mmCIF file of C-alpha atoms in Angstrom:
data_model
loop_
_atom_site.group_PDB
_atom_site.id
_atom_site.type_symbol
_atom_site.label_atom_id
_atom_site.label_comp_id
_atom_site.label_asym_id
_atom_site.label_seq_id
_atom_site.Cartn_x
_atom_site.Cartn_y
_atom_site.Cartn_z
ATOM 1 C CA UNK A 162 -24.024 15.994 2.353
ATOM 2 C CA UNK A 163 -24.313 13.891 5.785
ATOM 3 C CA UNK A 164 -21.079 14.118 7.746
ATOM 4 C CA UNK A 165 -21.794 9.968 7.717
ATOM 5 C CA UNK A 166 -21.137 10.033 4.122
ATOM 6 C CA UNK A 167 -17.342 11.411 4.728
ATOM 7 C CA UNK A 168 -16.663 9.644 8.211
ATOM 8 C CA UNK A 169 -13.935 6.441 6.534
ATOM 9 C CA UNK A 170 -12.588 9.670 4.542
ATOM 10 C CA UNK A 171 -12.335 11.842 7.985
ATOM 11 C CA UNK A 172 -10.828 9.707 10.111
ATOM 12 C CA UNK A 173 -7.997 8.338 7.198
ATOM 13 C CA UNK A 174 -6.892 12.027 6.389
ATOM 14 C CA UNK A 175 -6.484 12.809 9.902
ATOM 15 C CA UNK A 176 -4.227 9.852 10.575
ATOM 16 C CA UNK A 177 -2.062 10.889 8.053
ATOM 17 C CA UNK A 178 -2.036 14.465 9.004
ATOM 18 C CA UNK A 179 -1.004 13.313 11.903
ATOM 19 C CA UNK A 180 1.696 11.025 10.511
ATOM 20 C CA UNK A 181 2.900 14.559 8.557
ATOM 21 C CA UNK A 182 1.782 13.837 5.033
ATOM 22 C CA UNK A 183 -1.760 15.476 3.308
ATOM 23 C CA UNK A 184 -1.502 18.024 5.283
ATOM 24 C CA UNK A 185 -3.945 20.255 3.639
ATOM 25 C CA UNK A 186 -7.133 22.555 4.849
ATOM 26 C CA UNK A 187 -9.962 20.442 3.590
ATOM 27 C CA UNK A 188 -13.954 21.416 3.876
ATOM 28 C CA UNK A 189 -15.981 18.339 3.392
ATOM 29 C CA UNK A 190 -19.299 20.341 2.999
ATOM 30 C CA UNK A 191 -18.085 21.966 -0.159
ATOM 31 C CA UNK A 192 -15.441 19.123 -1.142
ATOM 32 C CA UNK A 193 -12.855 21.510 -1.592
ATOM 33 C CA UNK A 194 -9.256 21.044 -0.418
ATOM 34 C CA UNK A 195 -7.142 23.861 0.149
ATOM 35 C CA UNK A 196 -3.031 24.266 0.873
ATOM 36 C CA UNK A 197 -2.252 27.480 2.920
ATOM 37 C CA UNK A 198 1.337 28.259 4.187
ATOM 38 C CA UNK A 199 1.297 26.952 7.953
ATOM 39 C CA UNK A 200 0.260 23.527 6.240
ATOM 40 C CA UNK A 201 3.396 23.694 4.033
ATOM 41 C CA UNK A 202 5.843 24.303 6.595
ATOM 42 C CA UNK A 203 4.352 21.590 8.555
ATOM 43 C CA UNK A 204 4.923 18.916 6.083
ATOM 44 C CA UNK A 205 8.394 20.211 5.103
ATOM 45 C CA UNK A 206 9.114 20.073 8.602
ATOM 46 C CA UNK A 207 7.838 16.539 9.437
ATOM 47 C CA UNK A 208 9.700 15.197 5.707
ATOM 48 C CA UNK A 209 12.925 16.951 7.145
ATOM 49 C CA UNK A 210 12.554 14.792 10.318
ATOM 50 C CA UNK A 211 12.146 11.337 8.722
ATOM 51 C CA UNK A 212 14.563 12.020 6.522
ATOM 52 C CA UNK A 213 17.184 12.750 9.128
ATOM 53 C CA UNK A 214 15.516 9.869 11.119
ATOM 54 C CA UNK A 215 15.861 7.065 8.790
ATOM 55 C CA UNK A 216 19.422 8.430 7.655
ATOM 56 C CA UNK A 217 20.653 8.255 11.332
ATOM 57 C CA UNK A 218 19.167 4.855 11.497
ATOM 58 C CA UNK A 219 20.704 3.814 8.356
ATOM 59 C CA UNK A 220 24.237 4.566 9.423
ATOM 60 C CA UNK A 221 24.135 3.401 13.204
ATOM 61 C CA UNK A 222 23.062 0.172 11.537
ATOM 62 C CA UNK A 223 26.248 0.688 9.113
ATOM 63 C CA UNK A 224 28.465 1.640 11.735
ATOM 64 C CA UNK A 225 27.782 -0.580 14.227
ATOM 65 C CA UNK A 226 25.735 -4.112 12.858
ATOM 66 C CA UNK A 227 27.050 -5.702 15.879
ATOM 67 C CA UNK A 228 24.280 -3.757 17.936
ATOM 68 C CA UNK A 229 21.620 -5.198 15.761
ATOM 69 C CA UNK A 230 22.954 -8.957 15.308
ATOM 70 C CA UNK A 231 20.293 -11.965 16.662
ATOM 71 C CA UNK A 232 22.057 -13.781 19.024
ATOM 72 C CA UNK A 233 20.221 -17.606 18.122
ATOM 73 C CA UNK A 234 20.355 -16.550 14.118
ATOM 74 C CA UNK A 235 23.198 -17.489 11.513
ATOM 75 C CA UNK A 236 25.385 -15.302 9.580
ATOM 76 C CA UNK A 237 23.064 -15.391 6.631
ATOM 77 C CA UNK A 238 19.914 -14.587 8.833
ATOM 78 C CA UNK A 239 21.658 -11.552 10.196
ATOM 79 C CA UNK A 240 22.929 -10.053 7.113
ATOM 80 C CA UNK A 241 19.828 -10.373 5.766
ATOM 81 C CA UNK A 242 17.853 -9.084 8.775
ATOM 82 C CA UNK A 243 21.098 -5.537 8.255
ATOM 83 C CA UNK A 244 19.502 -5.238 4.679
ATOM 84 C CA UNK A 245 15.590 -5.157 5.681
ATOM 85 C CA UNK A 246 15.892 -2.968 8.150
ATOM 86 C CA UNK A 247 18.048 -0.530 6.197
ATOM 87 C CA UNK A 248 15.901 -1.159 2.943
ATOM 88 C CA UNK A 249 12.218 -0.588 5.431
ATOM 89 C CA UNK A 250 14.637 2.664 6.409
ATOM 90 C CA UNK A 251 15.145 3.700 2.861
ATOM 91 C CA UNK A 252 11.487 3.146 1.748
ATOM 92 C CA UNK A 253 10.095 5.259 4.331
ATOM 93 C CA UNK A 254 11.896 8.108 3.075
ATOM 94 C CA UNK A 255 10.922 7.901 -0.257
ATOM 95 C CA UNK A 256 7.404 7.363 0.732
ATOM 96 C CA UNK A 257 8.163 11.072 2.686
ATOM 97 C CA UNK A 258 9.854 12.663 -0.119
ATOM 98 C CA UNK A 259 7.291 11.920 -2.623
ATOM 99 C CA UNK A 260 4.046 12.507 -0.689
ATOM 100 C CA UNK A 261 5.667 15.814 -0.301
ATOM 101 C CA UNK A 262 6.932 16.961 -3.711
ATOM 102 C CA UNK A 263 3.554 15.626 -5.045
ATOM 103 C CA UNK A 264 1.628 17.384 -2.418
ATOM 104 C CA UNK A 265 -0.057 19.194 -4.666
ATOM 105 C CA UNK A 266 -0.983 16.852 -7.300
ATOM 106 C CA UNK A 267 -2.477 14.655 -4.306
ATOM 107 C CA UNK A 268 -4.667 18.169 -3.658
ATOM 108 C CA UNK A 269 -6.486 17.861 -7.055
ATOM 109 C CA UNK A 270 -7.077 14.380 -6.918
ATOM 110 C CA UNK A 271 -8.029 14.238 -3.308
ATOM 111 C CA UNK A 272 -10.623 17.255 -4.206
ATOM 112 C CA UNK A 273 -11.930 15.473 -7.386
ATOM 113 C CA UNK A 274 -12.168 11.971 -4.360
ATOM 114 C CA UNK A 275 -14.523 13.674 -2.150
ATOM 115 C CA UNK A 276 -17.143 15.236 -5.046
ATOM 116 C CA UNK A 277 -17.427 11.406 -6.190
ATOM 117 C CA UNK A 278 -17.908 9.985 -2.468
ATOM 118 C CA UNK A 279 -21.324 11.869 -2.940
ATOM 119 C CA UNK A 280 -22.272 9.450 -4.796
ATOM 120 C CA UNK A 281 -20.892 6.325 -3.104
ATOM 121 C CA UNK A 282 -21.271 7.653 0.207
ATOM 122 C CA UNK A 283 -25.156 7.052 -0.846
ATOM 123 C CA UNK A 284 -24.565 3.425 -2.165
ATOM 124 C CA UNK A 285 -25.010 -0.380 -0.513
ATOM 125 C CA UNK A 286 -21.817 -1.371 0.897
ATOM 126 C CA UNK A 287 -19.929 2.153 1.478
ATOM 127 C CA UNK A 288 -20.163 1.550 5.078
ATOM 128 C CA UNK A 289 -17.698 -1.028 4.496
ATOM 129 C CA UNK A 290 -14.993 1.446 3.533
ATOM 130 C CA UNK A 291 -13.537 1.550 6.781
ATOM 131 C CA UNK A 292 -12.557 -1.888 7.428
ATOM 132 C CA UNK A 293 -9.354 -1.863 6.167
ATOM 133 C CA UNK A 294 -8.627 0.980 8.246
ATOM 134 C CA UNK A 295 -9.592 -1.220 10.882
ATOM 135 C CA UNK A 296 -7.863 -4.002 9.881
ATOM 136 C CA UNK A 297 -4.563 -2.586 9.644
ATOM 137 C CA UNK A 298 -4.430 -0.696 12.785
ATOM 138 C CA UNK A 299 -5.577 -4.176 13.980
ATOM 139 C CA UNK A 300 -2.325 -5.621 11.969
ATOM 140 C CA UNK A 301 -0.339 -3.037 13.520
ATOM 141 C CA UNK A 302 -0.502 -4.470 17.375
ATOM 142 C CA UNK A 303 -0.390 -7.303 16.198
ATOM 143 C CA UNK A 304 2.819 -6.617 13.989
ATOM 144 C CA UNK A 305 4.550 -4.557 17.298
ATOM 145 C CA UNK A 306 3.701 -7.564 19.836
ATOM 146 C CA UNK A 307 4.795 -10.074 17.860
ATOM 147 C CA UNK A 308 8.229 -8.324 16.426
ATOM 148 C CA UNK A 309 8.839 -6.921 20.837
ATOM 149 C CA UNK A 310 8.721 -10.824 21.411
ATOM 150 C CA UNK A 311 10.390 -12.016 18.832
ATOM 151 C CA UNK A 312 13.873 -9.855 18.930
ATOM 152 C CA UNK A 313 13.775 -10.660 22.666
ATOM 153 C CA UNK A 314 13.400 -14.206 21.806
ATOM 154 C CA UNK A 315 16.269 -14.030 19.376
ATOM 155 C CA UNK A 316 18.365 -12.675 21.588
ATOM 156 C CA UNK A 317 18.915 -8.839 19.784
ATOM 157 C CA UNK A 318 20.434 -6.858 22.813
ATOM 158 C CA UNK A 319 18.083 -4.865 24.637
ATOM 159 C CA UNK A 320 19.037 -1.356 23.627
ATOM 160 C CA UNK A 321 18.589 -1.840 20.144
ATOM 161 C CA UNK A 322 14.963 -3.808 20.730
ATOM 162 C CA UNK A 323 13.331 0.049 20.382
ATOM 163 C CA UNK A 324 15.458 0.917 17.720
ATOM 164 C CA UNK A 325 14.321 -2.420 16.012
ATOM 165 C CA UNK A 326 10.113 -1.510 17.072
ATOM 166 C CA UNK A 327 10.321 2.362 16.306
ATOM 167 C CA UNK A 328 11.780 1.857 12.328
ATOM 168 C CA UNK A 329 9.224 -1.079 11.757
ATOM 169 C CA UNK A 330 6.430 0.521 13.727
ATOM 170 C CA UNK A 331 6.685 3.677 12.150
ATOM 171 C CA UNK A 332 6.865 2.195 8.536
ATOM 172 C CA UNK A 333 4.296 -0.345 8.856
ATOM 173 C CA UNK A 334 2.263 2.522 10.052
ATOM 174 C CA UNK A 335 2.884 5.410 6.866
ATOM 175 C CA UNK A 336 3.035 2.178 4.729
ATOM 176 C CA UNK A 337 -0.518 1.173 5.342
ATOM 177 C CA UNK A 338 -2.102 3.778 5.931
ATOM 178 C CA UNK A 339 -1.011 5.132 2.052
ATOM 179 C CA UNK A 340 -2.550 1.371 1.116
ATOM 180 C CA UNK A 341 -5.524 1.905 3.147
ATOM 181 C CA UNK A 342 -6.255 5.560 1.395
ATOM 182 C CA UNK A 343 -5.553 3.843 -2.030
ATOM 183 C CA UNK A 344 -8.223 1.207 -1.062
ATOM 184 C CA UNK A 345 -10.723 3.793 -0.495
ATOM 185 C CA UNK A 346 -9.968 5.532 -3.435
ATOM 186 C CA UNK A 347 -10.537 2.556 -5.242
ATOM 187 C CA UNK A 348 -13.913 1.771 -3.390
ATOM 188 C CA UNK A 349 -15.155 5.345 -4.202
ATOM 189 C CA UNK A 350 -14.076 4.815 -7.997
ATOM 190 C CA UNK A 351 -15.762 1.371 -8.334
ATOM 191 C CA UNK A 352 -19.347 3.067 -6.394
ATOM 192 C CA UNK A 353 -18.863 6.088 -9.069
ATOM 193 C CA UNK A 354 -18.986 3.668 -11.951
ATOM 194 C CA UNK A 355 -21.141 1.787 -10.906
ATOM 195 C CA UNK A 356 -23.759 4.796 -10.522
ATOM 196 C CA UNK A 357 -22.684 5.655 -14.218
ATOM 197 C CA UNK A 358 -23.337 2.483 -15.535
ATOM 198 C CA UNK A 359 -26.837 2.673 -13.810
ATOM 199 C CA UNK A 360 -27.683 5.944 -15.864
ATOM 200 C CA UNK A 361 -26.061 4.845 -19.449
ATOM 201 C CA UNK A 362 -27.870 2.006 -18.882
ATOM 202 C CA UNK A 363 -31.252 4.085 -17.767
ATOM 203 C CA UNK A 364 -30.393 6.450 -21.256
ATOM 204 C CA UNK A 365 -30.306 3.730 -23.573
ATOM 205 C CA UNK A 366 -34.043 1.471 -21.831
ATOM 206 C CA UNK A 367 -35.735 5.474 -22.106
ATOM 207 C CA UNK A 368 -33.700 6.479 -25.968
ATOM 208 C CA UNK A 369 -32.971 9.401 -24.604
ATOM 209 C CA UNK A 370 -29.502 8.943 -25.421
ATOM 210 C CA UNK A 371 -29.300 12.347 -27.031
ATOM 211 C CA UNK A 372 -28.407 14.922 -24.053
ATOM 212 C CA UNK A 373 -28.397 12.843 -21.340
ATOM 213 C CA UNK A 374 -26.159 10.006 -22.239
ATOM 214 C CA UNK A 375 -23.507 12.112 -23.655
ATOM 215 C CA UNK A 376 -23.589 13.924 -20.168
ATOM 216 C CA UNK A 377 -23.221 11.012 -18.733
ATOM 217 C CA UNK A 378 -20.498 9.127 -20.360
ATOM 218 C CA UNK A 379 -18.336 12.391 -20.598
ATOM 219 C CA UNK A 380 -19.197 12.222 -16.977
ATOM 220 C CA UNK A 381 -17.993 8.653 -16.649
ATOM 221 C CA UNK A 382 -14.717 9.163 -19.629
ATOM 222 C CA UNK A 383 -13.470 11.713 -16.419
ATOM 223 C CA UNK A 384 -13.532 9.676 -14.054
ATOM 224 C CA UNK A 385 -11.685 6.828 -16.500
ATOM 225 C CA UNK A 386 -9.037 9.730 -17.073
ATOM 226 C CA UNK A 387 -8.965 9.438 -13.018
ATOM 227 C CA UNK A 388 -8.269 6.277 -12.711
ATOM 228 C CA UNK A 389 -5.267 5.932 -16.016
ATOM 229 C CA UNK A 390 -3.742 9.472 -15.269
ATOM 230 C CA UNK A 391 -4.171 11.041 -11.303
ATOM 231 C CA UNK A 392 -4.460 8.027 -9.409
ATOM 232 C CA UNK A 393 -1.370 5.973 -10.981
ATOM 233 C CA UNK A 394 0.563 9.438 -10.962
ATOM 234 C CA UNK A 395 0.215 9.917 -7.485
ATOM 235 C CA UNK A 396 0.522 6.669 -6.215
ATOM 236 C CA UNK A 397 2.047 4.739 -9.022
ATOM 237 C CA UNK A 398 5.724 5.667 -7.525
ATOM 238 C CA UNK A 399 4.569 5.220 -3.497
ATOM 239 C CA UNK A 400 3.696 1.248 -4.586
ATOM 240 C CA UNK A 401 7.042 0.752 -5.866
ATOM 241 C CA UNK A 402 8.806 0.840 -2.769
ATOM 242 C CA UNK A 403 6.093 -0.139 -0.670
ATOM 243 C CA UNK A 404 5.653 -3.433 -3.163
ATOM 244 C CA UNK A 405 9.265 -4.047 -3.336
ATOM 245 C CA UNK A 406 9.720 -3.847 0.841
ATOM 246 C CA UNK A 407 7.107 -5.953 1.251
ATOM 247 C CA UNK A 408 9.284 -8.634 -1.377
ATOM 248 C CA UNK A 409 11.856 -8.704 1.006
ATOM 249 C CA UNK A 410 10.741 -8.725 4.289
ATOM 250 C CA UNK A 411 8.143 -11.361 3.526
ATOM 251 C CA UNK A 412 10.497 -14.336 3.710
ATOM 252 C CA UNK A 413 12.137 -13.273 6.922
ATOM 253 C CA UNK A 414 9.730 -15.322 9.209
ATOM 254 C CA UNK A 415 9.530 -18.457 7.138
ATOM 255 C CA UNK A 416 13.455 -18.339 7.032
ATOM 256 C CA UNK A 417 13.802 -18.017 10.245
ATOM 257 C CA UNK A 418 11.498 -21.051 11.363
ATOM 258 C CA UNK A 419 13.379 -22.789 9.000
ATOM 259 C CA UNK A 420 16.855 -21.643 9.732
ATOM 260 C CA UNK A 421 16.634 -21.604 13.343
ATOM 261 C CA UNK A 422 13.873 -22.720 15.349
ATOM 262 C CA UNK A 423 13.391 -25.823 13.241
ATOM 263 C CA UNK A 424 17.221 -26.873 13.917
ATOM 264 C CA UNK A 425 16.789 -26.779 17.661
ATOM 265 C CA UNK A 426 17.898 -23.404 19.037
ATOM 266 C CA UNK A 427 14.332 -23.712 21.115
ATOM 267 C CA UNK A 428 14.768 -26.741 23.104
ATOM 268 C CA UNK A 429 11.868 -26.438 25.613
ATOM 269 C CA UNK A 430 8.393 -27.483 24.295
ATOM 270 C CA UNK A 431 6.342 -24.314 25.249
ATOM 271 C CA UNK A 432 9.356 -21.879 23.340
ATOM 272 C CA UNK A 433 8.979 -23.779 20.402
ATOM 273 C CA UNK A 434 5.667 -23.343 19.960
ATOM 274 C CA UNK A 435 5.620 -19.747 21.163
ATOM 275 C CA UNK A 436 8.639 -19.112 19.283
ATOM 276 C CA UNK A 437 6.998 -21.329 15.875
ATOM 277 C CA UNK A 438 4.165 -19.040 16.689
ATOM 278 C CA UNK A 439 5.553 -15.840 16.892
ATOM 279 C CA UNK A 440 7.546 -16.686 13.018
ATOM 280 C CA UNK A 441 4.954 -17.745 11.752
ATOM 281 C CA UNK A 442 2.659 -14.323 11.961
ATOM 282 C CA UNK A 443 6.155 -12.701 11.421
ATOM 283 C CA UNK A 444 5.171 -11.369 7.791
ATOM 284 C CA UNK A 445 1.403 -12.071 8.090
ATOM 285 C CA UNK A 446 0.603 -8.418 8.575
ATOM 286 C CA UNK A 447 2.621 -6.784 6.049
ATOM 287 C CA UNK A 448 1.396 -9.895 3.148
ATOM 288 C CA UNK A 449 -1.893 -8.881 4.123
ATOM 289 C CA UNK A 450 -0.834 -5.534 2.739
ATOM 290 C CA UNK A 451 -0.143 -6.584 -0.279
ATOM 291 C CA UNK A 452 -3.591 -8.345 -0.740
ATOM 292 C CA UNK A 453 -5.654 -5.455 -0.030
ATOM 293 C CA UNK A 454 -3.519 -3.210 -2.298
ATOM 294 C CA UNK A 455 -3.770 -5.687 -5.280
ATOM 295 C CA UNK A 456 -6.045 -8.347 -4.216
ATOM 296 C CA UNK A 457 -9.225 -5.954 -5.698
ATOM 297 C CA UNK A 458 -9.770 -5.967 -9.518
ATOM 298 C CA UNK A 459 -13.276 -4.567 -9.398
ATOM 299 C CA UNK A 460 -12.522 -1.377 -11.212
ATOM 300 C CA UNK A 461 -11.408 -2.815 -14.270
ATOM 301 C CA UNK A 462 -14.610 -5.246 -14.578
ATOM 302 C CA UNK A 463 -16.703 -2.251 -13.795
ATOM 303 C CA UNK A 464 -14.908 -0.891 -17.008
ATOM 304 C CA UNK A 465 -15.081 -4.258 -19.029
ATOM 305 C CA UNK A 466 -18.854 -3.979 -18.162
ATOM 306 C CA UNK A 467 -19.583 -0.819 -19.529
ATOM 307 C CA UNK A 468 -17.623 -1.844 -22.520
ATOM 308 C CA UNK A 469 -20.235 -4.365 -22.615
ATOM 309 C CA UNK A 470 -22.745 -2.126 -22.797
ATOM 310 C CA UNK A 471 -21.596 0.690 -25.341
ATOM 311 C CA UNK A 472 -20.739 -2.673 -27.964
ATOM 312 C CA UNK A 473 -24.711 -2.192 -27.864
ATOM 313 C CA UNK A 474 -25.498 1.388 -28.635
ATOM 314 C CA UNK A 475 -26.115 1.976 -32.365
ATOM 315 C CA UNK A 476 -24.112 4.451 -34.072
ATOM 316 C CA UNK A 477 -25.691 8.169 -34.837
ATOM 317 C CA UNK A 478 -22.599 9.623 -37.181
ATOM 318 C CA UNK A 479 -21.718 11.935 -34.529
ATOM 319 C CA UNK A 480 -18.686 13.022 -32.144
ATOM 320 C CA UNK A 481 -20.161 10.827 -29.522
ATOM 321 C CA UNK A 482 -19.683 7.783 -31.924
ATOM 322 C CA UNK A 483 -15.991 8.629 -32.113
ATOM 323 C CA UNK A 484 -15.716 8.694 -27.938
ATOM 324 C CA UNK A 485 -17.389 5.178 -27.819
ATOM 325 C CA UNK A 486 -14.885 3.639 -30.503
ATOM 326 C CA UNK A 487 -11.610 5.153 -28.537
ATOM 327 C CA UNK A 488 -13.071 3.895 -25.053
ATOM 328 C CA UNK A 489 -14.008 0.503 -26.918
ATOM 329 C CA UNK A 490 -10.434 0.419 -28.958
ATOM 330 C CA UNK A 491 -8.555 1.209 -25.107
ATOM 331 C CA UNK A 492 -10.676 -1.926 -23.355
ATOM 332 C CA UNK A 493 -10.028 -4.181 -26.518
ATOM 333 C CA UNK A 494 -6.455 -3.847 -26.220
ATOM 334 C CA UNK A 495 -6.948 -4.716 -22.088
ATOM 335 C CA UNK A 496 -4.781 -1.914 -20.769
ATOM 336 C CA UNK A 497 -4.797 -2.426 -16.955
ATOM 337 C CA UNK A 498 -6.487 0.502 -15.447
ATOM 338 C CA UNK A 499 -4.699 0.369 -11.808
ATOM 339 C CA UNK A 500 -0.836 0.176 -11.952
ATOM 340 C CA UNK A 501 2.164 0.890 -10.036
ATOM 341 C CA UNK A 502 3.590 3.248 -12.915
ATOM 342 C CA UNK A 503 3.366 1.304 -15.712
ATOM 343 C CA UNK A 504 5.541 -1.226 -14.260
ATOM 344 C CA UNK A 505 3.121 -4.197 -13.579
ATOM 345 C CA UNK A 506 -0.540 -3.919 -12.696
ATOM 346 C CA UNK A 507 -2.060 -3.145 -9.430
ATOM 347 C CA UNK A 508 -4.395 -7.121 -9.693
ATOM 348 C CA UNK A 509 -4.799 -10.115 -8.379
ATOM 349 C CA UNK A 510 -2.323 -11.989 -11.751
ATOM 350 C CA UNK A 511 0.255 -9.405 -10.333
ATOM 351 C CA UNK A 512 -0.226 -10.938 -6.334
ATOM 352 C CA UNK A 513 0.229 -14.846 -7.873
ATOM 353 C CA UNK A 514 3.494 -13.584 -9.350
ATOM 354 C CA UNK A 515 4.767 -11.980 -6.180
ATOM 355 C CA UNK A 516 3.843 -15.104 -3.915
ATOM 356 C CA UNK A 517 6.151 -16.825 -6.513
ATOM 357 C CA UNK A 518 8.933 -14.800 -5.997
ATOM 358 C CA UNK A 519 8.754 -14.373 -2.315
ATOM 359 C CA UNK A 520 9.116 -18.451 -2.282
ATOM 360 C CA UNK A 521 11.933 -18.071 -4.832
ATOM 361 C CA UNK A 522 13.209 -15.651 -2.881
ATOM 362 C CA UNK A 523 13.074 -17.986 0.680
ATOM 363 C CA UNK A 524 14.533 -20.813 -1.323
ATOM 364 C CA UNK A 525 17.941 -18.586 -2.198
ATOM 365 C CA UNK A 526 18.300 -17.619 1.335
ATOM 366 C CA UNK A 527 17.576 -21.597 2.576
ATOM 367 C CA UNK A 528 20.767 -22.600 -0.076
ATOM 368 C CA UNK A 529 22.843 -19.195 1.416
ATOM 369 C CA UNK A 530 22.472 -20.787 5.031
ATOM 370 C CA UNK A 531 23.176 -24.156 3.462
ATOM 371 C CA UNK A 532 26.281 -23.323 2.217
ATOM 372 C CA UNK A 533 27.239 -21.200 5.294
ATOM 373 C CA UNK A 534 26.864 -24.448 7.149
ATOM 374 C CA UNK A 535 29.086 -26.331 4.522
ATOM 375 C CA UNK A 536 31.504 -23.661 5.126
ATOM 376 C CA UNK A 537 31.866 -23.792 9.139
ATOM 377 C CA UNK A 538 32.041 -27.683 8.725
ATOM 378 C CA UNK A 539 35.157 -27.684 5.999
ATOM 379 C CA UNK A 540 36.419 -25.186 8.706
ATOM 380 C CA UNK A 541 36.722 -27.294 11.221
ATOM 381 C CA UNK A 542 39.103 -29.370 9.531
#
């Protein structure tokens, strides 16, 4: 296979072997991964570092909150600002912790990834595969420039600026980069099926459905088995805490437009708008994270398709009759392929419901501030 045909796949893995996770020997000739011990010690070593990292973080933020309070924000804004930064602390580490007590698990599937990018790595459209690669490291400039202006803006005091960039840098960074690998998986699943589908399809116009379509749907019932088992086990628990940080960070910009800028903090013409600016792309990048995580449903209509399909094969009275009713029974009852552990599916009906709650979400905070007004005014009293 063409070194072309693993390039999206290269250049991922070695971002995150850099970042300390996946750290494994891989050969993409033979699409074979392998774990040896230096590899080991080097992602036990990097875990051990973020975890001590994000814990130090975590209680300098406890201990002194002063040191990370917004001068032109209210109460509410602050103590809000305390628990995302703590909670973007926290989710990091889990991310760490589980990449590397499923390191192995991530081996198999990450083996079984590259013998199916064969096939898509052949297909229309795989060069696409590395735009959202791309586009987040794109989203991550974007995210530090913006956030470096913004706590400067708000008045945070200087030394803790860094402290502010490093944590959200650094988790933005692991964050996406998991999503991006997850998209790619995805894309490589959806190109596998499709090719599949092709050949059932092929089988059933030639009736030669004997040997060669039972190959091929076996062939197709693994990579299903994929899909519902490996690739929700292994990052069914990292979209957890990546979904639920995203929740609450999202509403920090529009809250703070609201909450501040909005009320005049920003009297001058040309720091409003930089300032109305600079809020408003505040959660852009990590929303768009969200989207490319859930905003594909693909795989499942590639399913639903071949559903489709089988409905059409007549029965023989054989044991392949009994794999086509069990595939047919799973897609009646619409079990979502993609999901974040069997709490809520990995789709686009999943993304509505999360927009809906981020609003909910600002709309608490909005009555929070309100009442911390009321409060300060009765005080005055």
């Amino acid at each position: 296979m063409s070194r072309n045909a693993f390039e999206e796949f290269r250049i991922q893995l070695r971002t995150l072997r850099w970042l300390g996770v996946l750290r494994f020997t891989i050969d993409f000739e033979k699409c074979s991964v392998r774990e040896n011990a230096f590899e080991e010690q080097s992602a036990w070593l990097y875990t051990v570092v973020v975890v001590c990292l994000s814990c130090s973080v975590i209680f300098y933020s406890s201990y002194y909150p002063q040191h990370f309070a917004m001068g032109k924000h209210n109460s509410t804004g602050n103590c809000y600002a305390l628990i995302n930064f703590r909670c973007c602390s926290m989710a990091t580490l889990l991310i760490y912790i589980q990449l590397y007590v499923r390191r192995y698990r991530f081996a198999s599937l990450l083996e079984s990834m590259l013998g199916f990018n064969q096939i898509s790595g052949s297909r229309p459209g795989a060069g696409k595969a590395g735009l959202p690669y791309a586009l987040h490291l794109s989203l991550f400039a974007l995210c530090m420039m913006n956030y470096a202006h913004g706590y400067w803006a708000a008045g945070v005091r200087w030394t803790t600026i860094p402290v502010y960039l490093f944590q959200y840098g650094f988790s933005y960074l692991i964050l996406g980069q998991v999503i991006v690998l997850f998209v790619g998986f995805q894309r490589v699943l959806l190109s596998t099926l499709k090719h599949y589908n092709q050949l059932i399809v092929n089988n059933l116009k030639s009736c030669k459905k004997s040997r060669g379509f039972y190959k091929n749907f076996r062939n197709y019932n693994e990579v299903i088995r994929l899909c519902y088992v490996e690739i929700n086990y292994c990052f069914g628990l990292l979209l957890l805490p990546i979904t639920g940080l995203i929740l609450l960070i999202t509403p920090s910009g529009p809250f703070y437009l609201i909450s501040t800028i909005f009320e005049g903090r920003f009297r001058q013409n040309w720091r409003f708008a930089f300032m109305s600016l600079t809020a408003a792309f505040w959660s852009l990048p990590w929303v768009i994270l969200l989207v490319l995580a859930m905003g594909i449903n693909d795989v499942q209509k590639e399913a639903n398709k071949t559903a489709k399909i089988l409905a059409k094969v007549p029965r023989t009275g054989t044991g392949l009759d009994r794999m086509i009713e069990k595939f047919l029974l799973k897609n009646l009852r619409q079990q979502p392929i993609l999901t974040a552990y069997g709490f809520f599916a990995l789709d686009k009906s999943t993304l509505f419901k999360l927009f809906t709650a981020i609003f909910t979400y600002m709309v608490i905070l909005v009555q929070f501030k309100e009442m911390e007004n009321s409060t300060k005014t009765v005080n005055k009293f």
